[in-house]
Every structure is written in C-alpha cells, then in structure tokens.
C-alpha cells in the first residue's frame, strides 16, 4: 500500500511538473528506514534486505517509463548501518576483524566473531533496556515511548501532489498520517 501511494505521488508530481515545465528532470531518492538510538523509533524493526530489494524493484519497474530517475541507498549497506546503530559489545569483536570496507569483509567478520547481525535489526520491546540505556541522554523518563505512541496514533491519510494547473506550490501537500509504515516497517 505504501509503495503504490509512493508511485502515485511520483506520477502525479511528474504530471504536474510537465504541465509547468516540460522536460524538467525529476529525481526520487529513496532511503530505507534505519532505527537509530535516542529516537522514538529505536525499538522498531528494520525490514530485511530481501524485502527492501523487492520494494525497490517494484518502485523502479512502476516508474521506469515515466522519466523519473530513481536513486537509492544500497539495502545491504543500510542493514550494516542498522547493525552499527544498535550495536553493543558483541559487535565490537566483529568490528575488530574487518579487513576492508566491503560487504564481504563485513559478513565474514560477523561470521568469524559468531555474531548474528540480523538480531540487531529486529524490533524490541520499548520496556526492555537498549545497549545505550545506561548512558544519560538527558531526556525525561518515558519521553521517547510517548513520542512513538503519538506518532503511531495520528490519523491515517495520504500524501498527495496537487493537480496540474492548481495555484499551490510544486512541493507535495502533506496531511496527517500514521507515519510511513504499517506494523513499524516503512516501505523504504
């Protein structure tokens, strides 16, 4: 559902842009959701690399003939970013074994250290401690959990690009929505 909405938004923006300035390049840049420490989404799961690659493929195929250029981060390197963002002491051993900055070196280091990198990408209970919970972040107790609940509690809606010929800005109009995902896993 998120992917179809993204494609519709891109196509509507392409149509609107063509009406105002034919031939203008339109570039869509996609980045997978990576949960980060100290944010309301630090407990959320990151989509598996295979799912991200499938979603990227669907988006690229849907936009192929539309003269919209799709740029994206590597799902594999995004997963590495997710592992590093949630890493704990166990990951330190793998980091010490990395020989160069390649995916194959990263995977071999994880294997040699006996670390399951996928475990760092799974969701966790907001009440369970995170590896960085012992660090004073100067945040009121429970603030991130309340912000997460608020983000997921916002009413559903959609992102729309105003129709061609309207007098509003070229940028898409955003209305309140339940984040960018269902079940805590964004489309990309």
PDB file of C-alpha atoms in Angstrom:
ATOM      1  CA  UNK A   1       0.000   0.000   0.000  1.00  0.00           C
ATOM      2  CA  UNK A   2       2.855   2.423   0.834  1.00  0.00           C
ATOM      3  CA  UNK A   3       4.625   1.538  -2.403  1.00  0.00           C
ATOM      4  CA  UNK A   4       1.526   2.157  -4.533  1.00  0.00           C
ATOM      5  CA  UNK A   5       0.975   5.508  -2.776  1.00  0.00           C
ATOM      6  CA  UNK A   6       4.605   6.484  -3.396  1.00  0.00           C
ATOM      7  CA  UNK A   7       4.315   5.594  -7.083  1.00  0.00           C
ATOM      8  CA  UNK A   8       1.041   7.553  -7.405  1.00  0.00           C
ATOM      9  CA  UNK A   9       2.667  10.561  -5.732  1.00  0.00           C
ATOM     10  CA  UNK A  10       5.678  10.413  -8.059  1.00  0.00           C
ATOM     11  CA  UNK A  11       3.494  10.101 -11.167  1.00  0.00           C
ATOM     12  CA  UNK A  12       1.251  12.965 -10.046  1.00  0.00           C
ATOM     13  CA  UNK A  13       4.298  15.150  -9.443  1.00  0.00           C
ATOM     14  CA  UNK A  14       5.691  14.180 -12.869  1.00  0.00           C
ATOM     15  CA  UNK A  15       2.382  15.202 -14.478  1.00  0.00           C
ATOM     16  CA  UNK A  16       2.292  18.473 -12.595  1.00  0.00           C
ATOM     17  CA  UNK A  17       5.922  19.248 -13.388  1.00  0.00           C
ATOM     18  CA  UNK A  18       5.370  18.504 -17.087  1.00  0.00           C
ATOM     19  CA  UNK A  19       2.394  20.881 -17.117  1.00  0.00           C
ATOM     20  CA  UNK A  20       4.527  23.711 -15.721  1.00  0.00           C
ATOM     21  CA  UNK A  21       7.957  22.945 -17.130  1.00  0.00           C
ATOM     22  CA  UNK A  22       8.073  20.152 -19.737  1.00  0.00           C
ATOM     23  CA  UNK A  23      11.307  18.182 -19.902  1.00  0.00           C
ATOM     24  CA  UNK A  24      12.428  19.002 -16.369  1.00  0.00           C
ATOM     25  CA  UNK A  25      14.331  16.188 -14.687  1.00  0.00           C
ATOM     26  CA  UNK A  26      12.588  14.578 -11.713  1.00  0.00           C
ATOM     27  CA  UNK A  27      14.678  12.524  -9.302  1.00  0.00           C
ATOM     28  CA  UNK A  28      13.287  10.413  -6.478  1.00  0.00           C
ATOM     29  CA  UNK A  29      15.806   9.480  -3.804  1.00  0.00           C
ATOM     30  CA  UNK A  30      14.859   6.528  -1.588  1.00  0.00           C
ATOM     31  CA  UNK A  31      16.410   5.558   1.718  1.00  0.00           C
ATOM     32  CA  UNK A  32      15.353   2.584   3.846  1.00  0.00           C
ATOM     33  CA  UNK A  33      14.196   3.180   7.392  1.00  0.00           C
ATOM     34  CA  UNK A  34      17.071   2.552   9.823  1.00  0.00           C
ATOM     35  CA  UNK A  35      16.165   2.655  13.537  1.00  0.00           C
ATOM     36  CA  UNK A  36      18.525   4.926  15.463  1.00  0.00           C
ATOM     37  CA  UNK A  37      19.348   5.253  19.138  1.00  0.00           C
ATOM     38  CA  UNK A  38      17.760   8.118  21.018  1.00  0.00           C
ATOM     39  CA  UNK A  39      14.770   8.383  18.669  1.00  0.00           C
ATOM     40  CA  UNK A  40      11.133   7.367  19.182  1.00  0.00           C
ATOM     41  CA  UNK A  41      11.651   4.603  16.612  1.00  0.00           C
ATOM     42  CA  UNK A  42      14.710   2.981  18.223  1.00  0.00           C
ATOM     43  CA  UNK A  43      12.607  -0.088  19.117  1.00  0.00           C
ATOM     44  CA  UNK A  44      11.228  -0.650  15.606  1.00  0.00           C
ATOM     45  CA  UNK A  45      12.383  -3.459  13.333  1.00  0.00           C
ATOM     46  CA  UNK A  46      14.241  -2.774  10.123  1.00  0.00           C
ATOM     47  CA  UNK A  47      12.878  -4.525   7.050  1.00  0.00           C
ATOM     48  CA  UNK A  48      15.003  -7.451   5.819  1.00  0.00           C
ATOM     49  CA  UNK A  49      17.380  -6.731   2.926  1.00  0.00           C
ATOM     50  CA  UNK A  50      15.429  -9.076   0.650  1.00  0.00           C
ATOM     51  CA  UNK A  51      12.183  -7.191   1.333  1.00  0.00           C
ATOM     52  CA  UNK A  52      13.878  -3.846   0.696  1.00  0.00           C
ATOM     53  CA  UNK A  53      15.319  -5.083  -2.596  1.00  0.00           C
ATOM     54  CA  UNK A  54      11.884  -6.339  -3.645  1.00  0.00           C
ATOM     55  CA  UNK A  55      10.273  -2.998  -2.796  1.00  0.00           C
ATOM     56  CA  UNK A  56      12.943  -1.078  -4.697  1.00  0.00           C
ATOM     57  CA  UNK A  57      12.397  -3.329  -7.704  1.00  0.00           C
ATOM     58  CA  UNK A  58       8.644  -2.714  -7.632  1.00  0.00           C
ATOM     59  CA  UNK A  59       9.133   1.053  -7.450  1.00  0.00           C
ATOM     60  CA  UNK A  60      11.722   1.088 -10.239  1.00  0.00           C
ATOM     61  CA  UNK A  61       9.529  -1.043 -12.515  1.00  0.00           C
ATOM     62  CA  UNK A  62       6.487   1.142 -11.851  1.00  0.00           C
ATOM     63  CA  UNK A  63       8.394   4.350 -12.653  1.00  0.00           C
ATOM     64  CA  UNK A  64      10.564   3.012 -15.487  1.00  0.00           C
ATOM     65  CA  UNK A  65       8.643   4.653 -18.351  1.00  0.00           C
ATOM     66  CA  UNK A  66       7.765   7.858 -16.514  1.00  0.00           C
ATOM     67  CA  UNK A  67      11.050   9.751 -16.998  1.00  0.00           C
ATOM     68  CA  UNK A  68      11.529   9.723 -13.222  1.00  0.00           C
ATOM     69  CA  UNK A  69      15.038   8.830 -12.103  1.00  0.00           C
ATOM     70  CA  UNK A  70      15.144   6.598  -9.024  1.00  0.00           C
ATOM     71  CA  UNK A  71      18.206   6.787  -6.807  1.00  0.00           C
ATOM     72  CA  UNK A  72      18.563   4.746  -3.658  1.00  0.00           C
ATOM     73  CA  UNK A  73      20.899   3.604  -0.953  1.00  0.00           C
ATOM     74  CA  UNK A  74      22.099   0.020  -1.031  1.00  0.00           C
ATOM     75  CA  UNK A  75      19.793  -2.118   1.134  1.00  0.00           C
ATOM     76  CA  UNK A  76      22.826  -4.175   2.189  1.00  0.00           C
ATOM     77  CA  UNK A  77      24.753  -1.125   3.407  1.00  0.00           C
ATOM     78  CA  UNK A  78      21.606   0.216   5.068  1.00  0.00           C
ATOM     79  CA  UNK A  79      21.440  -3.043   7.032  1.00  0.00           C
ATOM     80  CA  UNK A  80      25.071  -2.538   8.091  1.00  0.00           C
ATOM     81  CA  UNK A  81      24.112   0.969   9.218  1.00  0.00           C
ATOM     82  CA  UNK A  82      21.228  -0.524  11.210  1.00  0.00           C
ATOM     83  CA  UNK A  83      23.541  -3.029  12.892  1.00  0.00           C
ATOM     84  CA  UNK A  84      26.024  -0.315  13.802  1.00  0.00           C
ATOM     85  CA  UNK A  85      23.235   1.962  15.073  1.00  0.00           C
ATOM     86  CA  UNK A  86      22.073  -0.724  17.501  1.00  0.00           C
ATOM     87  CA  UNK A  87      25.399  -2.401  18.170  1.00  0.00           C
ATOM     88  CA  UNK A  88      26.554  -3.498  21.577  1.00  0.00           C
ATOM     89  CA  UNK A  89      29.755  -5.007  22.985  1.00  0.00           C
ATOM     90  CA  UNK A  90      29.291  -8.216  20.966  1.00  0.00           C
ATOM     91  CA  UNK A  91      29.567  -6.229  17.742  1.00  0.00           C
ATOM     92  CA  UNK A  92      32.946  -4.796  18.815  1.00  0.00           C
ATOM     93  CA  UNK A  93      34.610  -8.161  18.197  1.00  0.00           C
ATOM     94  CA  UNK A  94      33.306  -8.232  14.639  1.00  0.00           C
ATOM     95  CA  UNK A  95      34.447  -4.660  14.022  1.00  0.00           C
ATOM     96  CA  UNK A  96      37.975  -5.623  15.057  1.00  0.00           C
ATOM     97  CA  UNK A  97      38.013  -8.375  12.398  1.00  0.00           C
ATOM     98  CA  UNK A  98      37.021  -6.246   9.397  1.00  0.00           C
ATOM     99  CA  UNK A  99      39.810  -6.261   6.808  1.00  0.00           C
ATOM    100  CA  UNK A 100      38.435  -3.637   4.387  1.00  0.00           C
ATOM    101  CA  UNK A 101      35.284  -1.635   3.730  1.00  0.00           C
ATOM    102  CA  UNK A 102      33.487  -4.234   1.638  1.00  0.00           C
ATOM    103  CA  UNK A 103      30.257  -6.089   2.317  1.00  0.00           C
ATOM    104  CA  UNK A 104      32.064  -9.417   2.021  1.00  0.00           C
ATOM    105  CA  UNK A 105      34.571  -8.352   4.697  1.00  0.00           C
ATOM    106  CA  UNK A 106      31.715  -7.208   6.955  1.00  0.00           C
ATOM    107  CA  UNK A 107      29.846 -10.506   6.550  1.00  0.00           C
ATOM    108  CA  UNK A 108      32.987 -12.567   7.150  1.00  0.00           C
ATOM    109  CA  UNK A 109      33.830 -10.556  10.276  1.00  0.00           C
ATOM    110  CA  UNK A 110      30.332 -11.150  11.674  1.00  0.00           C
ATOM    111  CA  UNK A 111      30.625 -14.864  10.938  1.00  0.00           C
ATOM    112  CA  UNK A 112      34.130 -15.155  12.421  1.00  0.00           C
ATOM    113  CA  UNK A 113      33.016 -13.309  15.563  1.00  0.00           C
ATOM    114  CA  UNK A 114      29.926 -15.512  15.881  1.00  0.00           C
ATOM    115  CA  UNK A 115      27.596 -12.508  15.719  1.00  0.00           C
ATOM    116  CA  UNK A 116      24.157 -12.716  14.122  1.00  0.00           C
ATOM    117  CA  UNK A 117      23.828  -9.271  12.565  1.00  0.00           C
ATOM    118  CA  UNK A 118      20.144  -9.807  11.779  1.00  0.00           C
ATOM    119  CA  UNK A 119      19.372  -9.843  15.501  1.00  0.00           C
ATOM    120  CA  UNK A 120      20.312  -6.156  15.666  1.00  0.00           C
ATOM    121  CA  UNK A 121      17.669  -5.358  13.036  1.00  0.00           C
ATOM    122  CA  UNK A 122      14.736  -6.942  14.851  1.00  0.00           C
ATOM    123  CA  UNK A 123      12.232  -4.905  16.812  1.00  0.00           C
ATOM    124  CA  UNK A 124      12.351  -4.857  20.586  1.00  0.00           C
ATOM    125  CA  UNK A 125      10.022  -4.201  23.483  1.00  0.00           C
ATOM    126  CA  UNK A 126      10.034  -0.498  24.445  1.00  0.00           C
ATOM    127  CA  UNK A 127      10.247  -1.562  28.095  1.00  0.00           C
ATOM    128  CA  UNK A 128      13.419  -3.614  27.596  1.00  0.00           C
ATOM    129  CA  UNK A 129      16.769  -1.869  28.042  1.00  0.00           C
ATOM    130  CA  UNK A 130      18.753  -0.929  24.942  1.00  0.00           C
ATOM    131  CA  UNK A 131      22.569  -1.236  24.790  1.00  0.00           C
ATOM    132  CA  UNK A 132      22.862   2.511  25.392  1.00  0.00           C
ATOM    133  CA  UNK A 133      20.240   2.728  28.166  1.00  0.00           C
ATOM    134  CA  UNK A 134      22.948   3.242  30.801  1.00  0.00           C
ATOM    135  CA  UNK A 135      24.034   6.494  29.130  1.00  0.00           C
ATOM    136  CA  UNK A 136      22.302   9.614  30.451  1.00  0.00           C
ATOM    137  CA  UNK A 137      20.638  11.180  27.410  1.00  0.00           C
ATOM    138  CA  UNK A 138      19.132  13.999  29.488  1.00  0.00           C
ATOM    139  CA  UNK A 139      15.627  13.009  28.371  1.00  0.00           C
ATOM    140  CA  UNK A 140      12.635  12.762  30.711  1.00  0.00           C
ATOM    141  CA  UNK A 141      11.772   9.156  31.615  1.00  0.00           C
ATOM    142  CA  UNK A 142       9.405   7.682  29.011  1.00  0.00           C
ATOM    143  CA  UNK A 143       9.599  10.611  26.566  1.00  0.00           C
ATOM    144  CA  UNK A 144      10.663   8.530  23.552  1.00  0.00           C
ATOM    145  CA  UNK A 145       7.961   5.943  24.212  1.00  0.00           C
ATOM    146  CA  UNK A 146       5.330   8.681  24.432  1.00  0.00           C
ATOM    147  CA  UNK A 147       6.589  10.241  21.198  1.00  0.00           C
ATOM    148  CA  UNK A 148       6.448   6.844  19.482  1.00  0.00           C
ATOM    149  CA  UNK A 149       2.875   6.274  20.671  1.00  0.00           C
ATOM    150  CA  UNK A 150       1.898   9.732  19.479  1.00  0.00           C
ATOM    151  CA  UNK A 151       3.474   9.139  16.051  1.00  0.00           C
ATOM    152  CA  UNK A 152       1.625   5.856  15.589  1.00  0.00           C
ATOM    153  CA  UNK A 153      -1.609   7.304  16.920  1.00  0.00           C
ATOM    154  CA  UNK A 154      -2.002  10.037  14.310  1.00  0.00           C
ATOM    155  CA  UNK A 155      -4.972   9.555  11.983  1.00  0.00           C
ATOM    156  CA  UNK A 156      -4.422   7.839   8.617  1.00  0.00           C
ATOM    157  CA  UNK A 157      -4.325   9.964   5.490  1.00  0.00           C
ATOM    158  CA  UNK A 158      -2.250  10.306   2.356  1.00  0.00           C
ATOM    159  CA  UNK A 159       0.431  12.346   0.667  1.00  0.00           C
ATOM    160  CA  UNK A 160      -0.872  13.997  -2.460  1.00  0.00           C
ATOM    161  CA  UNK A 161       0.561  16.178  -5.147  1.00  0.00           C
ATOM    162  CA  UNK A 162      -1.941  18.913  -6.081  1.00  0.00           C
ATOM    163  CA  UNK A 163      -3.396  18.541  -9.576  1.00  0.00           C
ATOM    164  CA  UNK A 164      -1.641  20.113 -12.536  1.00  0.00           C
ATOM    165  CA  UNK A 165      -2.711  23.693 -13.082  1.00  0.00           C
ATOM    166  CA  UNK A 166      -3.515  24.434  -9.437  1.00  0.00           C
ATOM    167  CA  UNK A 167      -2.002  27.543  -7.882  1.00  0.00           C
ATOM    168  CA  UNK A 168      -0.320  25.828  -4.941  1.00  0.00           C
ATOM    169  CA  UNK A 169       3.384  25.120  -4.533  1.00  0.00           C
ATOM    170  CA  UNK A 170       5.151  22.425  -6.544  1.00  0.00           C
ATOM    171  CA  UNK A 171       6.067  20.514  -3.385  1.00  0.00           C
ATOM    172  CA  UNK A 172       3.659  17.790  -2.245  1.00  0.00           C
ATOM    173  CA  UNK A 173       0.984  18.670   0.303  1.00  0.00           C
ATOM    174  CA  UNK A 174       1.230  16.562   3.432  1.00  0.00           C
ATOM    175  CA  UNK A 175      -1.715  15.707   5.616  1.00  0.00           C
ATOM    176  CA  UNK A 176      -1.507  13.889   8.954  1.00  0.00           C
ATOM    177  CA  UNK A 177      -0.905  10.166   8.609  1.00  0.00           C
ATOM    178  CA  UNK A 178       0.214   7.145  10.620  1.00  0.00           C
ATOM    179  CA  UNK A 179       3.891   7.593   9.870  1.00  0.00           C
ATOM    180  CA  UNK A 180       5.126   5.971   6.692  1.00  0.00           C
ATOM    181  CA  UNK A 181       4.542   2.383   7.603  1.00  0.00           C
ATOM    182  CA  UNK A 182       2.274  -0.326   8.798  1.00  0.00           C
ATOM    183  CA  UNK A 183       3.432  -2.539  11.599  1.00  0.00           C
ATOM    184  CA  UNK A 184       6.509  -0.438  12.231  1.00  0.00           C
ATOM    185  CA  UNK A 185       8.228  -1.365   8.940  1.00  0.00           C
ATOM    186  CA  UNK A 186       8.283   1.533   6.469  1.00  0.00           C
ATOM    187  CA  UNK A 187       8.020   0.903   2.750  1.00  0.00           C
ATOM    188  CA  UNK A 188      11.542   2.184   2.306  1.00  0.00           C
TER     189      UNK A 188
END
